Amino acid sequence: MNNFKRKLMAFMQGRYGPDPMYKGLFGLSMVFLLLNIFLRSALLYYLSLGLIIYSLFRFFSKDRVKRAAENQRYLALRDMLKKKLLLLKNCVRDYRTHRYRTCPSCKTPLRLKKQIGTRQIKCPVCGNEVQVNIKW
């Protein structure tokens, strides 16, 4: 068993290995395979197969710089989507008491009490004065 372990370690020397993008691609391919069980779609099958092949290609790649750059772009996209989903969740949760608007200069989401009418507010991030109209 030690001989196999040594050979595997020698093979993986200099390879990129697992990262969050690899795990995300592999997880997405498993979701597509599970959906394919119920929907029986060739498209889902080939899409999941392609994702598995691409994630394994990334796993065994020796071009560490390219894989790290891909991973950074993936992490930025994932974080942006997480932020948007959290904001959507908060909008739904606070629907009765608050309204969410974005600052026109810095694009920061602002949580405002539900007071019908027009009012001036100051963005806490950039300090810009914003006129907000809440209709309902």
PDB file of C-alpha atoms in Angstrom:
ATOM      1  CA  MET A   1       0.000   0.000   0.000  1.00  0.00           C
ATOM      2  CA  ASN A   2       2.891   2.365   0.725  1.00  0.00           C
ATOM      3  CA  ASN A   3       4.181   1.906  -2.826  1.00  0.00           C
ATOM      4  CA  PHE A   4       0.795   2.944  -4.282  1.00  0.00           C
ATOM      5  CA  LYS A   5       0.672   5.948  -1.958  1.00  0.00           C
ATOM      6  CA  ARG A   6       4.161   7.032  -3.036  1.00  0.00           C
ATOM      7  CA  LYS A   7       3.273   6.688  -6.721  1.00  0.00           C
ATOM      8  CA  LEU A   8       0.081   8.670  -6.255  1.00  0.00           C
ATOM      9  CA  MET A   9       1.964  11.422  -4.431  1.00  0.00           C
ATOM     10  CA  ALA A  10       4.557  11.528  -7.215  1.00  0.00           C
ATOM     11  CA  PHE A  11       1.778  11.749  -9.834  1.00  0.00           C
ATOM     12  CA  MET A  12       0.028  14.603  -8.025  1.00  0.00           C
ATOM     13  CA  GLN A  13       3.265  16.552  -7.527  1.00  0.00           C
ATOM     14  CA  GLY A  14       2.854  19.934  -9.240  1.00  0.00           C
ATOM     15  CA  ARG A  15      -0.832  19.394 -10.062  1.00  0.00           C
ATOM     16  CA  TYR A  16      -3.472  21.943  -9.084  1.00  0.00           C
ATOM     17  CA  GLY A  17      -5.772  19.742  -6.993  1.00  0.00           C
ATOM     18  CA  PRO A  18      -9.155  20.594  -5.468  1.00  0.00           C
ATOM     19  CA  ASP A  19     -10.357  24.164  -4.924  1.00  0.00           C
ATOM     20  CA  PRO A  20     -13.771  25.791  -4.369  1.00  0.00           C
ATOM     21  CA  MET A  21     -14.456  25.952  -8.125  1.00  0.00           C
ATOM     22  CA  TYR A  22     -13.715  22.228  -8.496  1.00  0.00           C
ATOM     23  CA  LYS A  23     -16.091  21.462  -5.633  1.00  0.00           C
ATOM     24  CA  GLY A  24     -18.766  23.755  -7.077  1.00  0.00           C
ATOM     25  CA  LEU A  25     -18.528  22.233 -10.562  1.00  0.00           C
ATOM     26  CA  PHE A  26     -18.581  18.712  -9.203  1.00  0.00           C
ATOM     27  CA  GLY A  27     -21.548  19.508  -6.945  1.00  0.00           C
ATOM     28  CA  LEU A  28     -23.443  21.112  -9.842  1.00  0.00           C
ATOM     29  CA  SER A  29     -22.816  18.038 -11.989  1.00  0.00           C
ATOM     30  CA  MET A  30     -24.247  15.840  -9.217  1.00  0.00           C
ATOM     31  CA  VAL A  31     -27.342  18.066  -9.057  1.00  0.00           C
ATOM     32  CA  PHE A  32     -27.774  17.695 -12.829  1.00  0.00           C
ATOM     33  CA  LEU A  33     -27.393  13.917 -12.538  1.00  0.00           C
ATOM     34  CA  LEU A  34     -30.044  13.782  -9.803  1.00  0.00           C
ATOM     35  CA  LEU A  35     -32.383  15.917 -11.907  1.00  0.00           C
ATOM     36  CA  ASN A  36     -31.715  13.609 -14.826  1.00  0.00           C
ATOM     37  CA  ILE A  37     -33.041  10.676 -12.795  1.00  0.00           C
ATOM     38  CA  PHE A  38     -36.467  12.325 -12.678  1.00  0.00           C
ATOM     39  CA  LEU A  39     -36.523  14.257 -15.965  1.00  0.00           C
ATOM     40  CA  ARG A  40     -34.696  11.794 -18.253  1.00  0.00           C
ATOM     41  CA  SER A  41     -33.020  14.416 -20.411  1.00  0.00           C
ATOM     42  CA  ALA A  42     -30.007  13.711 -22.608  1.00  0.00           C
ATOM     43  CA  LEU A  43     -29.049  17.383 -22.305  1.00  0.00           C
ATOM     44  CA  LEU A  44     -28.784  17.152 -18.510  1.00  0.00           C
ATOM     45  CA  TYR A  45     -26.764  13.961 -18.789  1.00  0.00           C
ATOM     46  CA  TYR A  46     -24.236  15.371 -21.240  1.00  0.00           C
ATOM     47  CA  LEU A  47     -24.053  18.658 -19.349  1.00  0.00           C
ATOM     48  CA  SER A  48     -23.254  16.837 -16.107  1.00  0.00           C
ATOM     49  CA  LEU A  49     -20.733  14.623 -17.905  1.00  0.00           C
ATOM     50  CA  GLY A  50     -19.047  17.698 -19.384  1.00  0.00           C
ATOM     51  CA  LEU A  51     -18.894  19.361 -15.963  1.00  0.00           C
ATOM     52  CA  ILE A  52     -17.320  16.261 -14.425  1.00  0.00           C
ATOM     53  CA  ILE A  53     -14.714  16.067 -17.192  1.00  0.00           C
ATOM     54  CA  TYR A  54     -13.909  19.781 -16.896  1.00  0.00           C
ATOM     55  CA  SER A  55     -13.636  19.615 -13.095  1.00  0.00           C
ATOM     56  CA  LEU A  56     -11.276  16.616 -13.354  1.00  0.00           C
ATOM     57  CA  PHE A  57      -9.254  18.458 -16.018  1.00  0.00           C
ATOM     58  CA  ARG A  58      -8.877  21.356 -13.578  1.00  0.00           C
ATOM     59  CA  PHE A  59      -8.021  18.966 -10.728  1.00  0.00           C
ATOM     60  CA  PHE A  60      -5.157  17.316 -12.627  1.00  0.00           C
ATOM     61  CA  SER A  61      -3.931  20.435 -14.452  1.00  0.00           C
ATOM     62  CA  LYS A  62      -0.325  21.561 -14.053  1.00  0.00           C
ATOM     63  CA  ASP A  63      -1.087  25.152 -15.108  1.00  0.00           C
ATOM     64  CA  ARG A  64      -1.531  26.450 -11.575  1.00  0.00           C
ATOM     65  CA  VAL A  65      -1.593  30.138 -12.525  1.00  0.00           C
ATOM     66  CA  LYS A  66      -4.543  29.769 -14.936  1.00  0.00           C
ATOM     67  CA  ARG A  67      -6.486  27.567 -12.519  1.00  0.00           C
ATOM     68  CA  ALA A  68      -5.932  30.036  -9.670  1.00  0.00           C
ATOM     69  CA  ALA A  69      -7.160  32.924 -11.876  1.00  0.00           C
ATOM     70  CA  GLU A  70     -10.264  30.901 -12.850  1.00  0.00           C
ATOM     71  CA  ASN A  71     -10.892  30.167  -9.181  1.00  0.00           C
ATOM     72  CA  GLN A  72     -10.626  33.862  -8.243  1.00  0.00           C
ATOM     73  CA  ARG A  73     -13.206  34.790 -10.905  1.00  0.00           C
ATOM     74  CA  TYR A  74     -15.466  31.994  -9.655  1.00  0.00           C
ATOM     75  CA  LEU A  75     -15.177  33.169  -6.046  1.00  0.00           C
ATOM     76  CA  ALA A  76     -15.988  36.768  -7.036  1.00  0.00           C
ATOM     77  CA  LEU A  77     -19.082  35.598  -8.960  1.00  0.00           C
ATOM     78  CA  ARG A  78     -20.168  33.318  -6.123  1.00  0.00           C
ATOM     79  CA  ASP A  79     -19.801  36.090  -3.543  1.00  0.00           C
ATOM     80  CA  MET A  80     -21.770  38.533  -5.716  1.00  0.00           C
ATOM     81  CA  LEU A  81     -24.597  36.001  -6.107  1.00  0.00           C
ATOM     82  CA  LYS A  82     -24.602  35.314  -2.359  1.00  0.00           C
ATOM     83  CA  LYS A  83     -24.910  39.049  -1.659  1.00  0.00           C
ATOM     84  CA  LYS A  84     -27.807  39.443  -4.091  1.00  0.00           C
ATOM     85  CA  LEU A  85     -29.645  36.424  -2.679  1.00  0.00           C
ATOM     86  CA  LEU A  86     -29.168  37.696   0.872  1.00  0.00           C
ATOM     87  CA  LEU A  87     -30.528  41.105  -0.140  1.00  0.00           C
ATOM     88  CA  LEU A  88     -33.536  39.453  -1.815  1.00  0.00           C
ATOM     89  CA  LYS A  89     -34.154  37.350   1.297  1.00  0.00           C
ATOM     90  CA  ASN A  90     -34.012  40.470   3.484  1.00  0.00           C
ATOM     91  CA  CYS A  91     -36.369  42.360   1.142  1.00  0.00           C
ATOM     92  CA  VAL A  92     -38.947  39.582   1.425  1.00  0.00           C
ATOM     93  CA  ARG A  93     -38.478  39.242   5.188  1.00  0.00           C
ATOM     94  CA  ASP A  94     -38.817  43.012   5.852  1.00  0.00           C
ATOM     95  CA  TYR A  95     -41.557  43.686   3.298  1.00  0.00           C
ATOM     96  CA  ARG A  96     -44.095  44.957   5.830  1.00  0.00           C
ATOM     97  CA  THR A  97     -41.810  47.340   7.718  1.00  0.00           C
ATOM     98  CA  HIS A  98     -38.952  48.436   5.434  1.00  0.00           C
ATOM     99  CA  ARG A  99     -38.050  49.275   1.839  1.00  0.00           C
ATOM    100  CA  TYR A 100     -34.681  48.790   0.182  1.00  0.00           C
ATOM    101  CA  ARG A 101     -33.199  51.333  -2.221  1.00  0.00           C
ATOM    102  CA  THR A 102     -29.700  51.692  -3.654  1.00  0.00           C
ATOM    103  CA  CYS A 103     -27.526  54.758  -3.423  1.00  0.00           C
ATOM    104  CA  PRO A 104     -27.081  56.170  -6.957  1.00  0.00           C
ATOM    105  CA  SER A 105     -23.415  57.045  -6.416  1.00  0.00           C
ATOM    106  CA  CYS A 106     -21.935  54.054  -4.540  1.00  0.00           C
ATOM    107  CA  LYS A 107     -24.650  51.420  -5.252  1.00  0.00           C
ATOM    108  CA  THR A 108     -24.913  50.474  -1.573  1.00  0.00           C
ATOM    109  CA  PRO A 109     -28.289  48.962  -0.603  1.00  0.00           C
ATOM    110  CA  LEU A 110     -30.083  51.183   1.893  1.00  0.00           C
ATOM    111  CA  ARG A 111     -32.670  49.799   4.334  1.00  0.00           C
ATOM    112  CA  LEU A 112     -35.343  52.430   4.971  1.00  0.00           C
ATOM    113  CA  LYS A 113     -38.342  52.415   7.277  1.00  0.00           C
ATOM    114  CA  LYS A 114     -41.611  52.213   5.390  1.00  0.00           C
ATOM    115  CA  GLN A 115     -42.736  55.845   5.606  1.00  0.00           C
ATOM    116  CA  ILE A 116     -44.876  56.782   2.627  1.00  0.00           C
ATOM    117  CA  GLY A 117     -43.794  59.968   0.857  1.00  0.00           C
ATOM    118  CA  THR A 118     -40.653  61.697  -0.328  1.00  0.00           C
ATOM    119  CA  ARG A 119     -37.727  62.322   2.017  1.00  0.00           C
ATOM    120  CA  GLN A 120     -34.028  63.122   1.997  1.00  0.00           C
ATOM    121  CA  ILE A 121     -31.600  60.553   3.364  1.00  0.00           C
ATOM    122  CA  LYS A 122     -27.831  60.506   3.668  1.00  0.00           C
ATOM    123  CA  CYS A 123     -25.921  57.440   2.480  1.00  0.00           C
ATOM    124  CA  PRO A 124     -23.851  56.120   5.410  1.00  0.00           C
ATOM    125  CA  VAL A 125     -21.073  54.903   3.076  1.00  0.00           C
ATOM    126  CA  CYS A 126     -20.413  57.807   0.706  1.00  0.00           C
ATOM    127  CA  GLY A 127     -22.300  60.616   2.474  1.00  0.00           C
ATOM    128  CA  ASN A 128     -24.338  61.468  -0.640  1.00  0.00           C
ATOM    129  CA  GLU A 129     -27.757  63.087  -0.102  1.00  0.00           C
ATOM    130  CA  VAL A 130     -30.442  61.024  -1.824  1.00  0.00           C
ATOM    131  CA  GLN A 131     -34.099  61.888  -2.357  1.00  0.00           C
ATOM    132  CA  VAL A 132     -36.245  58.770  -1.861  1.00  0.00           C
ATOM    133  CA  ASN A 133     -39.904  58.342  -2.752  1.00  0.00           C
ATOM    134  CA  ILE A 134     -41.771  55.475  -1.063  1.00  0.00           C
ATOM    135  CA  LYS A 135     -45.218  55.033  -2.603  1.00  0.00           C
ATOM    136  CA  TRP A 136     -46.665  52.070  -0.687  1.00  0.00           C
TER     137      TRP A 136
END
